[in-house]
CSV table of C-alpha atoms (C1' of nucleotides) in Angstrom, one decimal:
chain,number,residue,atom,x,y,z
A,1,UNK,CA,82.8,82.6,94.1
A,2,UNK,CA,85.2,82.9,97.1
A,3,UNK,CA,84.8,84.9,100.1
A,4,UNK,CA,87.7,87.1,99.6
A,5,UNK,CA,87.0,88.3,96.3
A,6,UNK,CA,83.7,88.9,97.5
A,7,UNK,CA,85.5,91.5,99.8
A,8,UNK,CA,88.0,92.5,97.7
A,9,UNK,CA,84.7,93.3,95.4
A,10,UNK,CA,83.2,94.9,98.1
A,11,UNK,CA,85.6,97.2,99.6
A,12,UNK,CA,86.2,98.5,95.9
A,13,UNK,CA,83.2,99.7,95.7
A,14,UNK,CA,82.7,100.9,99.0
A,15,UNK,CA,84.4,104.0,98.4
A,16,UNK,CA,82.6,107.2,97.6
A,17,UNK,CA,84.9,108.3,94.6
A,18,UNK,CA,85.3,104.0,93.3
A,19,UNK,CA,81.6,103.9,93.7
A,20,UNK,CA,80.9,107.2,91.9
A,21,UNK,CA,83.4,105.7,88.7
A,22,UNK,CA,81.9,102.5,88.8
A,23,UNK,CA,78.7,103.8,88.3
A,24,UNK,CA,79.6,106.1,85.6
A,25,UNK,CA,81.6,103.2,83.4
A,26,UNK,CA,78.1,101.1,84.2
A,27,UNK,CA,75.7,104.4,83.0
A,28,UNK,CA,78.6,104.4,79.7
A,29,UNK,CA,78.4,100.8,79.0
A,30,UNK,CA,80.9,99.2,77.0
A,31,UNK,CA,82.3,101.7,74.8
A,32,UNK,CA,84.0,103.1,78.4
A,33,UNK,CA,85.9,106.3,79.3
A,34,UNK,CA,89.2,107.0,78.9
A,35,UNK,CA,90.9,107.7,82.7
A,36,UNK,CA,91.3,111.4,82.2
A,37,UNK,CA,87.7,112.0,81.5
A,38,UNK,CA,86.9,110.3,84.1
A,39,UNK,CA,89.1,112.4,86.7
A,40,UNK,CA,87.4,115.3,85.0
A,41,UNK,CA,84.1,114.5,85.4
A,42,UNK,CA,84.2,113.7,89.0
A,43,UNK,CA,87.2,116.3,90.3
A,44,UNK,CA,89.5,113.7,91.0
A,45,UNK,CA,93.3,114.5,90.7
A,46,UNK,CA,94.5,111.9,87.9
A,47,UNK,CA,96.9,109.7,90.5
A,48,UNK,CA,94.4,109.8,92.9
A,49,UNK,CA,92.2,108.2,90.3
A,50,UNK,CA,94.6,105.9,89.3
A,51,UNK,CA,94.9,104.4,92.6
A,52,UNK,CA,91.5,104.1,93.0
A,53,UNK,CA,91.1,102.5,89.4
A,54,UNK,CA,93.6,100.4,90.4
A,55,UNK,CA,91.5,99.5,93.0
A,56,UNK,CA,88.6,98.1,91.2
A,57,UNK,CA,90.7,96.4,88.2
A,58,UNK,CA,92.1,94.4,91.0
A,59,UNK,CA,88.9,93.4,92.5
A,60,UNK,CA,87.6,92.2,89.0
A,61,UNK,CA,84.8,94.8,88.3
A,62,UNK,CA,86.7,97.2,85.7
A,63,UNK,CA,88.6,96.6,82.6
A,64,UNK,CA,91.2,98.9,80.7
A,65,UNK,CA,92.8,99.1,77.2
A,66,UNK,CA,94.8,101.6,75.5
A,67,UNK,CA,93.6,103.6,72.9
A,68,UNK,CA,95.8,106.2,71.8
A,69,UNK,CA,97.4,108.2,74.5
A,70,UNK,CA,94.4,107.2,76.0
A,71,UNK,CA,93.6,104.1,79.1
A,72,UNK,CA,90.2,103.5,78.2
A,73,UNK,CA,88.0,102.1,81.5
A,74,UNK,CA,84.6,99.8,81.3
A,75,UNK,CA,82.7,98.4,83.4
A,76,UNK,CA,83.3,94.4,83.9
A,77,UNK,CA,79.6,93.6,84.0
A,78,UNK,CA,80.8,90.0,85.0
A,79,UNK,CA,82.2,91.0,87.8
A,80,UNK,CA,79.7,92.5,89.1
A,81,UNK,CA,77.0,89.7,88.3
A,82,UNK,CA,78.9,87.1,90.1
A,83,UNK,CA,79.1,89.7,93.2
A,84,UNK,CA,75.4,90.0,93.4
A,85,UNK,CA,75.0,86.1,92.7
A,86,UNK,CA,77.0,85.5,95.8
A,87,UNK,CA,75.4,88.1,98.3
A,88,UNK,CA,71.8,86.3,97.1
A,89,UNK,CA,72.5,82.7,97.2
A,90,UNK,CA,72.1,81.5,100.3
A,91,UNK,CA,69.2,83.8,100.9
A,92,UNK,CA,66.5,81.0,100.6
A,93,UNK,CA,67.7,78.0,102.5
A,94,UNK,CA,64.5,76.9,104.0
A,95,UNK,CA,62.6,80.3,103.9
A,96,UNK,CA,61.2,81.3,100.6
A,97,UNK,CA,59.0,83.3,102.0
A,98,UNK,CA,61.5,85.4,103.1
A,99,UNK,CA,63.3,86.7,100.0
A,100,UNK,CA,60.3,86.9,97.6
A,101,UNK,CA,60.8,90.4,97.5
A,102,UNK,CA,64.5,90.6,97.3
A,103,UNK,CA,63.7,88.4,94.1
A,104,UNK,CA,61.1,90.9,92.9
A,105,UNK,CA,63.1,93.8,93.2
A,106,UNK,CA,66.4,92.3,91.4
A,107,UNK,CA,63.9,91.8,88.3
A,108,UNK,CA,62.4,95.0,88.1
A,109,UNK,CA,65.8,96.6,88.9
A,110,UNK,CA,67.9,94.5,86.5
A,111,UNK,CA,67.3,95.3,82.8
A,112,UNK,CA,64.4,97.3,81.8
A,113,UNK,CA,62.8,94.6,79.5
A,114,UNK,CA,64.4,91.3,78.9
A,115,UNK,CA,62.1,88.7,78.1
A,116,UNK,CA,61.6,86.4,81.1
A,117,UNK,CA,61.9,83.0,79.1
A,118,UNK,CA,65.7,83.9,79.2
A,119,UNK,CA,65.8,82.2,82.4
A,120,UNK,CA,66.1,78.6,81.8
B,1,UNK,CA,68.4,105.4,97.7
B,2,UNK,CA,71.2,108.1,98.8
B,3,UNK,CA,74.6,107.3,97.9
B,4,UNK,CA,76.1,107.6,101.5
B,5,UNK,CA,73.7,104.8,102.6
B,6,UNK,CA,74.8,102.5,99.8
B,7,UNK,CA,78.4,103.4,101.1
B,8,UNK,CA,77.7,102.6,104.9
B,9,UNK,CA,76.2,99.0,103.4
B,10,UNK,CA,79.3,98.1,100.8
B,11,UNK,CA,81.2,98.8,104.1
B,12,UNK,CA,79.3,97.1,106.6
B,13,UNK,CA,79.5,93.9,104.3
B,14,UNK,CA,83.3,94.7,103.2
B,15,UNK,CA,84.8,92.9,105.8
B,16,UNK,CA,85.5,89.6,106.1
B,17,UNK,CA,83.5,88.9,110.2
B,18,UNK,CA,80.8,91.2,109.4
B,19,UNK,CA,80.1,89.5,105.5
B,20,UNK,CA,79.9,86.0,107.6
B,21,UNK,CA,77.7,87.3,110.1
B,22,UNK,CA,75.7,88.5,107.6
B,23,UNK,CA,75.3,85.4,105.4
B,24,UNK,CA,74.9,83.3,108.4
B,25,UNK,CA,71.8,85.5,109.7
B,26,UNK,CA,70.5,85.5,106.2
B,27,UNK,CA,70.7,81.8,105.7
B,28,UNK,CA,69.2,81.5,109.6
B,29,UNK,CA,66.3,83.4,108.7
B,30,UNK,CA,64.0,85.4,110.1
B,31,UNK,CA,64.0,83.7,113.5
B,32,UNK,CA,67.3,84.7,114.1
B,33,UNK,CA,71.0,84.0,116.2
B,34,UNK,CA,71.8,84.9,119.3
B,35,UNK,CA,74.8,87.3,119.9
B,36,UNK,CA,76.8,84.9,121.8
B,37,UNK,CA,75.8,81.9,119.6
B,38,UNK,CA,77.3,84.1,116.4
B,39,UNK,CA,80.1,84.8,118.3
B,40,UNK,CA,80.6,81.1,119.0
B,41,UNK,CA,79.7,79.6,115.4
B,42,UNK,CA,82.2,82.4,114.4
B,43,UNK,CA,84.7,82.5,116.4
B,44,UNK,CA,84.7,86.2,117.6
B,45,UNK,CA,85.0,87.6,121.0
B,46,UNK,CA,82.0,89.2,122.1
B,47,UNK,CA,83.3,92.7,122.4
B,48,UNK,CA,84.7,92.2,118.6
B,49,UNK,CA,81.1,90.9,117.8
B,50,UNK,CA,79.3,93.4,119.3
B,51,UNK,CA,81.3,96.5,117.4
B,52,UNK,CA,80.9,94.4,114.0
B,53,UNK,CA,77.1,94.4,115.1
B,54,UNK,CA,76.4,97.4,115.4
B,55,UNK,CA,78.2,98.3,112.1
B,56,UNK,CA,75.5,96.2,110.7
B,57,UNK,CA,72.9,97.4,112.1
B,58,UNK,CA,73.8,101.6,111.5
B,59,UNK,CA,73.8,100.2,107.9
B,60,UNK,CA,70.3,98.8,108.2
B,61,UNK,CA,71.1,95.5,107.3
B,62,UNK,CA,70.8,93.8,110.8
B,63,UNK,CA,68.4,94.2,113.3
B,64,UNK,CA,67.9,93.2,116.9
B,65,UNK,CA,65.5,92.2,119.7
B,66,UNK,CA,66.0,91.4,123.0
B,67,UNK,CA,64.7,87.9,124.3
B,68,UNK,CA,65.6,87.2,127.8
B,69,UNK,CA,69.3,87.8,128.2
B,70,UNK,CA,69.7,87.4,125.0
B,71,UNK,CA,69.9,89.7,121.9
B,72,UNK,CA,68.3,88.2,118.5
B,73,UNK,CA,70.1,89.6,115.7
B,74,UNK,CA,68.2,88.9,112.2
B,75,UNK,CA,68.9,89.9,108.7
B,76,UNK,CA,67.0,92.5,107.3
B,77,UNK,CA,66.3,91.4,103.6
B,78,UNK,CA,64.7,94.7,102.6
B,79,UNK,CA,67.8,96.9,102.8
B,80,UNK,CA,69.4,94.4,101.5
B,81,UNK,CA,67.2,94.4,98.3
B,82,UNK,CA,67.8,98.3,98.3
B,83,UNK,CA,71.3,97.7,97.9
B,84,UNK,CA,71.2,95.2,94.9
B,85,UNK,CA,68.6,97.6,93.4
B,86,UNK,CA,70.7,100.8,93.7
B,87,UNK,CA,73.6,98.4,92.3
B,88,UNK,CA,71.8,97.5,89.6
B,89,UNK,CA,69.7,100.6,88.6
B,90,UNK,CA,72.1,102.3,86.2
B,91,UNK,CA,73.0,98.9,84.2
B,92,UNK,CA,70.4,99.4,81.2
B,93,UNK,CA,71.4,103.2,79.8
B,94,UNK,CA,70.9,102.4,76.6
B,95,UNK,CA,72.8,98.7,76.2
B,96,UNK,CA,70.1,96.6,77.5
B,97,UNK,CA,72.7,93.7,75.7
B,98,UNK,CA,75.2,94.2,78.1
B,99,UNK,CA,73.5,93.6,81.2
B,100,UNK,CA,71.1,91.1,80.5
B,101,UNK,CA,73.6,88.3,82.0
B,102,UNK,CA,73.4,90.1,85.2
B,103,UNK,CA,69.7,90.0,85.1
B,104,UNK,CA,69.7,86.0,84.1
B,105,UNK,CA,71.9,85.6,87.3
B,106,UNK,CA,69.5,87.7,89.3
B,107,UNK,CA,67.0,85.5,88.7
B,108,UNK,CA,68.7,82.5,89.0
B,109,UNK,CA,70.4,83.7,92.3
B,110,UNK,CA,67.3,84.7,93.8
B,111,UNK,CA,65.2,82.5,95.4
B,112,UNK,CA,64.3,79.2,94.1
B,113,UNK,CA,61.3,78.9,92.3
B,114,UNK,CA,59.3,81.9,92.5
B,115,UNK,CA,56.8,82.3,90.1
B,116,UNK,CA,57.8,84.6,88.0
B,117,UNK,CA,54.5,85.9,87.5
B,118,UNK,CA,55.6,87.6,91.0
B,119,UNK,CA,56.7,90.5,88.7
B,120,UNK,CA,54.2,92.9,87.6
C,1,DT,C1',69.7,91.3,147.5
C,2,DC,C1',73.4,88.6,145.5
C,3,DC,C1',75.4,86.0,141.8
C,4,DA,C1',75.8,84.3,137.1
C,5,DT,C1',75.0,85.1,132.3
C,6,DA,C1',74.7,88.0,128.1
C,7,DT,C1',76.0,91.9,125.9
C,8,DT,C1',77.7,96.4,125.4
C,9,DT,C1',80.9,100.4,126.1
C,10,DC,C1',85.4,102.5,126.8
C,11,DA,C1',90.2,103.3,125.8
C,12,DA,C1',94.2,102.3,123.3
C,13,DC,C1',97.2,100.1,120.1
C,14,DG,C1',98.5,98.4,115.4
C,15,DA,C1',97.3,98.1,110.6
C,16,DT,C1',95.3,99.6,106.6
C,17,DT,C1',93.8,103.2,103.4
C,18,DA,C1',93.0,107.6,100.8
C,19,DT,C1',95.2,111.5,99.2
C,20,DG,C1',98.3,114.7,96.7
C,21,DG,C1',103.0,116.5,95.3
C,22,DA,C1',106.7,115.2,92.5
C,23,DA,C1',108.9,112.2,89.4
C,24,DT,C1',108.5,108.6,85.8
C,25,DT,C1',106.8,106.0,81.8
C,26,DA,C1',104.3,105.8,77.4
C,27,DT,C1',102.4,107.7,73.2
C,28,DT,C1',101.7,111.1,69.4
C,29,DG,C1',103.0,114.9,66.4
C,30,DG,C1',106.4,118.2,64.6
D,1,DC,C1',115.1,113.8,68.6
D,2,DC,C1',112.2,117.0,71.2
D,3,DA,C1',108.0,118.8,73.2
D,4,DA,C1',103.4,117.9,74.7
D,5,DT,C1',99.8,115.0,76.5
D,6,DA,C1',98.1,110.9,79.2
D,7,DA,C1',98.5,108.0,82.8
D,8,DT,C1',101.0,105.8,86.4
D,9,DT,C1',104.3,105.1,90.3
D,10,DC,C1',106.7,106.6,94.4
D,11,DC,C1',106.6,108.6,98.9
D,12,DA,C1',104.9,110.7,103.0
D,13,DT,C1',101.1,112.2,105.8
D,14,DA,C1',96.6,112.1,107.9
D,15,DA,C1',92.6,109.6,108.8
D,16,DT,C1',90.0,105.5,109.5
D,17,DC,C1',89.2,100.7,111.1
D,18,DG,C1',89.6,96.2,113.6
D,19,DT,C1',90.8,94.2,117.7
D,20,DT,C1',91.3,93.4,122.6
D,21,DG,C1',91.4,93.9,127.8
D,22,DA,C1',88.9,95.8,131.3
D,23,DA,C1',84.9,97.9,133.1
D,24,DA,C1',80.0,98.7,132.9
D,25,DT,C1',75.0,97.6,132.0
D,26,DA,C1',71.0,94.6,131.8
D,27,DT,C1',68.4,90.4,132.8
D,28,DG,C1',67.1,86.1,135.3
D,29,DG,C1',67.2,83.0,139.1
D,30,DA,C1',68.1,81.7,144.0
DNA sequence: TCCATATTTCAACGATTATGGAATTATTGG
DNA sequence: CCAATAATTCCATAATCGTTGAAATATGGA
C-alpha cells in the first residue's frame, strides 16, 4: 500500500460525519444503505452527504450501486483491511516486545469468533 | 473510546509529515528520536516539526521526554491499539463472513510470531 | 555570566475543506 | 410526456490547517 492512499484513507475517515457513515455501512454489512437513508439517519442534508460519500468512494473504503431510484452504499471491507495492515506493519522491526498488545487487541477486536487456524 | 478522540487520531495521522513521523518512531521503538534528528531524517524545519509534534501528541499517539537538550519523542503503541480497536469493533454485527479477511490481515500484520495462545 | 545548541511559541499568509442553497441528472409510475 | 422522488453537481462562503520567518525559552559547557 502507498503512502498516499494511506492518507487519502485517512483523511476520509477523519471526519466526524465520514466517520459516523462509515461506521454505520460497517454496523449494516454488505446488504448497505441506500444514500438517502443514510442522510436521514445522521441529519445530513443529502448534498452534503454526497460530498462526503464522495469522499470515502474515492479513498477506496465505500462502494455504491444503483438500485432503483436508489444509490445503494457498503462498506469496502477491503479497503479498510489494507489500511490497518499498513499502520501495523512496521510496528515490530526489532521490538516484539513492544507490540504484543497491539496484536492482542486487533484479535479480540476483529471478529467475534473466527477460528484461529485461519491464519496460515 | 469517544468518537472525538478517534477523530483527533485519524487527523493527527492524516497527513502526509505527521504519518512519517509516526511510522518512523514506531519502527524506532521505544527508545526513541530526537526532535532535531526527525526533523533531519525528514526533512522538516524544526518549527514545522515541532507544530506536527504536538498534533501528535494532543492525539495521544506520541509522547516526549526531555534528555539533555534534547526532546525524545516515542510512539505510543497503546493509543495506537485503541484506534485499530475502535476501527474495528463494529465489523462483526451479525456478518462474521464479511470481516474475517480483515481479522486474517490483523493477525498477519501484527507482530511477527506471537503466540497465538497470547489471546485469551 | 556568556555563548551555542535544541526546541518551542507567535503571527501571518496561502491553500484546502466542509457546508448549504439552487439547479441538474436519473429513474419510476401515471 | 409529465410529475415525483433520489441523488448529484455547481457555486460561494466560512472555517480550518500547514508552513515559515522571527522571536523566545531551556539546557549544557566554558
Amino acid at each position: 500500500m502507498e503512502s498516499n492512499i494511506a492518507i487519502k484513507r485517512l483523511s476520509a475517515l477523519a471526519q466526524p460525519s465520514r466517520l459516523a457513515v462509515f461506521r454505520l455501512l460497517v454496523k449494516a454489512g454488505p446488504e448497505g444503505v441506500a444514500a438517502g437513508e443514510i442522510a436521514r439517519l445522521l441529519g445530513i442534508t443529502s448534498n452534503t452527504l454526497s460530498a462526503q460519500l464522495n469522499v470515502l468512494t474515492n479513498a477506496g473504503l465505500i462502494s455504491s450501486q444503483r438500485d432503483g431510484r436508489s444509490i445503494i452504499y457498503a462498506a469496502n471491507y477491503d479497503g479498510m483491511s489494507e489500511l490497518l495492515v499498513y499502520l501495523m506493519e512496521d510496528c515490530c522491526q526489532g521490538h516484539p516486545e513492544v507490540c504484543a498488545p497491539l496484536s492482542i487487541a486487533a484479535s479480540r477486536a476483529a471478529c467475534c469468533d473466527q477460528p484461529q487456524g485461519a491464519l496460515s
